[in-house]
């Protein structure tokens, strides 16, 4: 059985996808209404009481809560309810410093994977997410499980690295989103409909994943990740399109081996 802790957009959809694949899934959340809806929609058991679980049948735990202190609380609750070794995937996006503190705090014998994801609720529901992974060497069963819930896994050497890569990626996505939004606003101010410009962007050089998903993307989560990255490194590169842009582009091309 796969225990999903946190039935929000990511955890709920990971659980839904596993249930669709025929896996035995149990959903856990404090929100009774969310528990009821998720259980009905996925025809899988769910609840708000970890004591009610048949712990010997738990094959993996997927933690998809929002904040670092909630991850720590989940670890404490798991220790309280079972003494058996657990395989735990933490999908919460943490500050790298928090990841380096929380992951090693698990009891001896636990197999703890830092596993933040990219791809949003849609990717979680389809099993096409990208996972940034650090932890012990995965067993064949764990590899199969990761393959079920993701389209691509990037394996990293140490805790904190998945968080840093995820935050850097999401900060770049936020720059793309902000730039697109500002260009649409500028278009309107100059008398050109924003919707028309967005249609052009979608088939032109300004196109990006963010321009394609501007209406639906959960920008609040992106902004949260930007603040986590800012807290880790102190300051972010300027978002202005100043004279340093060309230099940055040329440096990036050189790093990638382009002429």
CSV table of C-alpha atoms in Angstrom, one decimal:
chain,number,residue,atom,x,y,z
A,1,UNK,CA,0.0,0.0,0.0
A,2,UNK,CA,1.2,3.5,-0.8
A,3,UNK,CA,0.4,6.2,1.8
A,4,UNK,CA,-0.2,9.7,0.5
A,5,UNK,CA,0.2,12.4,3.1
A,6,UNK,CA,-1.3,15.6,1.9
A,7,UNK,CA,-4.1,15.4,-0.7
A,8,UNK,CA,-3.6,18.8,-2.3
A,9,UNK,CA,-2.8,19.4,-6.0
A,10,UNK,CA,0.4,17.3,-6.0
A,11,UNK,CA,-0.2,14.6,-3.4
A,12,UNK,CA,-3.8,14.1,-4.3
A,13,UNK,CA,-3.0,13.6,-8.0
A,14,UNK,CA,0.0,11.3,-7.3
A,15,UNK,CA,-2.4,9.1,-5.3
A,16,UNK,CA,-5.1,9.4,-8.0
A,17,UNK,CA,-2.6,8.2,-10.7
A,18,UNK,CA,-1.4,5.3,-8.6
A,19,UNK,CA,-5.0,4.3,-7.9
A,20,UNK,CA,-5.7,4.4,-11.6
A,21,UNK,CA,-2.8,2.1,-12.3
A,22,UNK,CA,-4.3,-0.4,-9.9
A,23,UNK,CA,-2.0,0.3,-7.0
A,24,UNK,CA,-3.4,0.1,-3.4
A,25,UNK,CA,-3.4,3.7,-2.1
A,26,UNK,CA,-4.4,5.3,1.2
A,27,UNK,CA,-4.9,9.1,1.3
A,28,UNK,CA,-4.3,11.1,4.5
A,29,UNK,CA,-5.2,14.7,5.1
A,30,UNK,CA,-6.4,16.9,8.0
A,31,UNK,CA,-9.2,18.3,5.8
A,32,UNK,CA,-12.2,16.0,6.2
A,33,UNK,CA,-14.0,17.3,3.1
A,34,UNK,CA,-10.9,16.9,1.0
A,35,UNK,CA,-10.5,13.3,2.3
A,36,UNK,CA,-14.1,12.5,1.5
A,37,UNK,CA,-13.9,13.9,-2.1
A,38,UNK,CA,-10.6,12.3,-2.9
A,39,UNK,CA,-11.8,8.9,-1.6
A,40,UNK,CA,-15.0,9.1,-3.6
A,41,UNK,CA,-13.3,10.2,-6.8
A,42,UNK,CA,-10.6,7.5,-6.6
A,43,UNK,CA,-12.5,4.7,-4.9
A,44,UNK,CA,-9.6,4.4,-2.4
A,45,UNK,CA,-9.6,4.6,1.3
A,46,UNK,CA,-8.6,7.8,3.0
A,47,UNK,CA,-8.8,9.3,6.5
A,48,UNK,CA,-7.3,11.7,9.1
A,49,UNK,CA,-6.1,9.1,11.6
A,50,UNK,CA,-2.7,7.5,11.1
A,51,UNK,CA,-3.5,5.1,14.0
A,52,UNK,CA,-6.1,3.4,11.8
A,53,UNK,CA,-3.6,2.2,9.3
A,54,UNK,CA,-2.4,-1.4,8.8
A,55,UNK,CA,1.3,-0.3,9.0
A,56,UNK,CA,2.8,-3.7,8.0
A,57,UNK,CA,1.1,-3.3,4.6
A,58,UNK,CA,2.6,0.2,3.9
A,59,UNK,CA,5.1,-0.1,1.0
A,60,UNK,CA,5.9,3.6,0.6
A,61,UNK,CA,5.0,7.0,2.1
A,62,UNK,CA,4.6,10.1,-0.1
A,63,UNK,CA,4.8,13.4,1.7
A,64,UNK,CA,3.2,16.3,-0.2
A,65,UNK,CA,2.6,19.0,2.4
A,66,UNK,CA,3.4,22.6,1.8
A,67,UNK,CA,6.0,23.7,4.4
A,68,UNK,CA,9.2,22.5,6.0
A,69,UNK,CA,7.8,22.5,9.6
A,70,UNK,CA,4.9,20.3,8.3
A,71,UNK,CA,7.4,17.8,6.9
A,72,UNK,CA,9.1,17.7,10.3
A,73,UNK,CA,5.7,17.1,11.9
A,74,UNK,CA,4.9,14.3,9.5
A,75,UNK,CA,8.2,12.6,10.4
A,76,UNK,CA,7.3,12.9,14.1
A,77,UNK,CA,3.9,11.4,13.5
A,78,UNK,CA,5.3,8.5,11.5
A,79,UNK,CA,7.7,7.7,14.3
A,80,UNK,CA,4.9,7.8,16.8
A,81,UNK,CA,2.7,5.4,14.9
A,82,UNK,CA,5.1,2.7,13.7
A,83,UNK,CA,8.5,1.4,14.6
A,84,UNK,CA,9.0,-0.5,11.3
A,85,UNK,CA,11.4,0.8,8.7
A,86,UNK,CA,9.7,3.1,6.1
A,87,UNK,CA,10.4,4.1,2.5
A,88,UNK,CA,9.6,7.8,2.4
A,89,UNK,CA,9.5,10.1,-0.6
A,90,UNK,CA,9.3,13.8,0.3
A,91,UNK,CA,7.8,15.7,-2.6
A,92,UNK,CA,7.5,19.0,-0.7
A,93,UNK,CA,9.8,21.7,-2.1
A,94,UNK,CA,12.1,22.7,0.7
A,95,UNK,CA,14.8,25.3,1.2
A,96,UNK,CA,18.1,23.4,0.6
A,97,UNK,CA,19.1,24.1,4.2
A,98,UNK,CA,15.9,22.6,5.5
A,99,UNK,CA,16.4,19.5,3.2
A,100,UNK,CA,19.9,19.0,4.6
A,101,UNK,CA,18.5,19.1,8.1
A,102,UNK,CA,15.2,17.2,7.9
A,103,UNK,CA,16.2,14.2,5.7
A,104,UNK,CA,19.0,12.9,7.8
A,105,UNK,CA,16.8,13.3,11.0
A,106,UNK,CA,14.8,10.2,10.0
A,107,UNK,CA,15.3,7.1,12.2
A,108,UNK,CA,17.9,4.5,11.3
A,109,UNK,CA,16.6,2.0,8.9
A,110,UNK,CA,14.3,4.5,7.0
A,111,UNK,CA,14.9,4.9,3.3
A,112,UNK,CA,14.3,8.7,2.8
A,113,UNK,CA,14.3,10.2,-0.6
A,114,UNK,CA,14.2,14.0,-1.2
A,115,UNK,CA,12.0,14.1,-4.3
A,116,UNK,CA,10.5,17.5,-5.2
A,117,UNK,CA,8.7,17.5,-8.5
A,118,UNK,CA,8.1,19.7,-11.5
A,119,UNK,CA,5.1,19.4,-13.9
A,120,UNK,CA,2.3,20.7,-11.7
A,121,UNK,CA,-1.0,19.0,-10.8
A,122,UNK,CA,-1.5,17.9,-14.5
A,123,UNK,CA,1.8,16.1,-14.5
A,124,UNK,CA,1.1,14.4,-11.2
A,125,UNK,CA,-2.3,13.2,-12.5
A,126,UNK,CA,-0.8,11.8,-15.7
A,127,UNK,CA,2.4,10.4,-14.1
A,128,UNK,CA,4.6,12.6,-16.3
A,129,UNK,CA,6.2,14.8,-13.7
A,130,UNK,CA,10.0,15.4,-13.5
A,131,UNK,CA,11.4,14.3,-10.1
A,132,UNK,CA,14.7,15.6,-8.6
A,133,UNK,CA,15.9,12.8,-6.4
A,134,UNK,CA,18.5,12.3,-3.7
A,135,UNK,CA,18.8,9.5,-1.1
A,136,UNK,CA,19.8,5.9,-1.0
A,137,UNK,CA,20.3,3.9,-4.2
A,138,UNK,CA,16.9,2.9,-5.3
A,139,UNK,CA,15.8,-0.7,-5.3
A,140,UNK,CA,14.2,-2.2,-8.4
A,141,UNK,CA,10.8,-1.8,-6.7
A,142,UNK,CA,11.5,1.8,-5.9
A,143,UNK,CA,12.6,2.4,-9.5
A,144,UNK,CA,9.3,0.9,-10.8
A,145,UNK,CA,7.4,3.2,-8.4
A,146,UNK,CA,9.3,6.2,-9.6
A,147,UNK,CA,8.6,5.2,-13.2
A,148,UNK,CA,4.9,5.0,-12.4
A,149,UNK,CA,4.6,8.5,-11.1
A,150,UNK,CA,7.1,10.4,-13.3
A,151,UNK,CA,8.3,10.8,-16.8
A,152,UNK,CA,11.9,11.6,-15.9
A,153,UNK,CA,14.1,11.3,-12.8
A,154,UNK,CA,17.2,13.3,-12.2
A,155,UNK,CA,19.4,11.7,-9.6
A,156,UNK,CA,21.6,13.8,-7.4
A,157,UNK,CA,24.4,13.1,-4.9
A,158,UNK,CA,23.2,14.7,-1.7
A,159,UNK,CA,20.2,16.1,0.2
A,160,UNK,CA,19.6,19.7,-0.7
A,161,UNK,CA,20.7,19.4,-4.3
A,162,UNK,CA,17.2,18.5,-5.5
A,163,UNK,CA,15.7,21.5,-3.7
A,164,UNK,CA,18.3,23.8,-5.2
A,165,UNK,CA,17.8,22.6,-8.8
A,166,UNK,CA,14.0,22.8,-8.4
A,167,UNK,CA,14.2,26.4,-7.0
A,168,UNK,CA,16.6,27.5,-9.7
A,169,UNK,CA,14.3,26.0,-12.4
A,170,UNK,CA,11.2,27.7,-10.8
A,171,UNK,CA,12.9,31.0,-10.5
A,172,UNK,CA,13.7,30.9,-14.2
A,173,UNK,CA,10.1,30.0,-14.9
A,174,UNK,CA,9.0,32.9,-12.8
A,175,UNK,CA,11.2,35.3,-14.8
A,176,UNK,CA,9.6,33.9,-18.0
A,177,UNK,CA,6.2,34.3,-16.5
A,178,UNK,CA,6.8,37.8,-15.3
A,179,UNK,CA,8.4,38.9,-18.7
A,180,UNK,CA,5.4,37.5,-20.6
A,181,UNK,CA,2.9,39.2,-18.3
A,182,UNK,CA,4.7,42.5,-18.7
A,183,UNK,CA,4.8,42.2,-22.5
A,184,UNK,CA,1.1,41.5,-22.5
A,185,UNK,CA,0.4,44.6,-20.3
A,186,UNK,CA,2.7,46.7,-22.5
A,187,UNK,CA,0.8,45.5,-25.6
A,188,UNK,CA,-2.5,46.7,-24.1
A,189,UNK,CA,-1.0,50.0,-23.2
A,190,UNK,CA,0.2,50.5,-26.8
A,191,UNK,CA,-3.2,49.7,-28.2
A,192,UNK,CA,-2.6,46.0,-29.2
A,193,UNK,CA,-4.9,43.4,-27.6
A,194,UNK,CA,-3.0,41.2,-25.1
A,195,UNK,CA,-4.9,38.1,-26.4
A,196,UNK,CA,-3.7,38.7,-29.9
A,197,UNK,CA,-0.1,39.1,-28.8
A,198,UNK,CA,-0.3,35.9,-26.7
A,199,UNK,CA,-1.5,34.0,-29.8
A,200,UNK,CA,1.5,35.3,-31.7
A,201,UNK,CA,3.9,34.4,-28.9
A,202,UNK,CA,2.5,30.9,-28.9
A,203,UNK,CA,3.9,30.2,-32.4
A,204,UNK,CA,6.9,32.6,-32.4
A,205,UNK,CA,10.3,33.1,-30.7
A,206,UNK,CA,8.8,34.4,-27.5
A,207,UNK,CA,7.0,31.1,-26.8
A,208,UNK,CA,7.7,29.3,-23.5
A,209,UNK,CA,6.0,26.8,-21.3
A,210,UNK,CA,5.0,29.7,-19.1
A,211,UNK,CA,3.4,31.6,-22.0
A,212,UNK,CA,1.5,28.5,-23.0
A,213,UNK,CA,0.2,28.0,-19.4
A,214,UNK,CA,0.0,31.6,-18.2
A,215,UNK,CA,-3.7,31.4,-17.4
A,216,UNK,CA,-3.6,28.1,-15.4
A,217,UNK,CA,-0.1,28.1,-13.7
A,218,UNK,CA,-0.1,28.2,-9.9
A,219,UNK,CA,2.0,31.3,-9.7
A,220,UNK,CA,1.7,31.5,-5.9
A,221,UNK,CA,3.8,28.3,-5.6
A,222,UNK,CA,6.4,29.8,-8.0
A,223,UNK,CA,6.6,32.9,-5.9
A,224,UNK,CA,7.0,30.8,-2.8
A,225,UNK,CA,9.9,29.0,-4.4
A,226,UNK,CA,11.5,32.3,-5.5
A,227,UNK,CA,11.5,33.4,-1.8
A,228,UNK,CA,13.0,30.1,-0.7
A,229,UNK,CA,15.9,30.6,-3.2
A,230,UNK,CA,16.3,34.2,-2.2
A,231,UNK,CA,16.6,33.0,1.4
A,232,UNK,CA,19.3,30.5,0.4
A,233,UNK,CA,21.5,32.7,-1.7
A,234,UNK,CA,20.6,36.2,-0.4
A,235,UNK,CA,19.8,37.9,-3.7
A,236,UNK,CA,18.6,36.9,-7.2
A,237,UNK,CA,20.0,38.1,-10.5
A,238,UNK,CA,18.4,41.3,-11.8
A,239,UNK,CA,15.3,40.8,-13.9
A,240,UNK,CA,16.0,43.9,-16.0
A,241,UNK,CA,16.8,43.5,-19.6
A,242,UNK,CA,20.0,45.6,-19.3
A,243,UNK,CA,23.3,45.5,-21.1
A,244,UNK,CA,24.3,42.4,-19.1
A,245,UNK,CA,21.8,40.2,-20.9
A,246,UNK,CA,23.8,39.7,-24.1
A,247,UNK,CA,26.9,38.8,-22.0
A,248,UNK,CA,24.8,36.3,-20.0
A,249,UNK,CA,23.5,34.7,-23.2
A,250,UNK,CA,26.9,34.4,-24.6
A,251,UNK,CA,28.3,32.9,-21.4
A,252,UNK,CA,25.4,30.4,-21.3
A,253,UNK,CA,26.0,29.4,-24.9
A,254,UNK,CA,29.7,28.9,-24.2
A,255,UNK,CA,28.9,26.7,-21.2
A,256,UNK,CA,26.7,24.6,-23.4
A,257,UNK,CA,29.5,24.3,-26.1
A,258,UNK,CA,27.7,26.4,-28.6
A,259,UNK,CA,29.6,28.7,-30.9
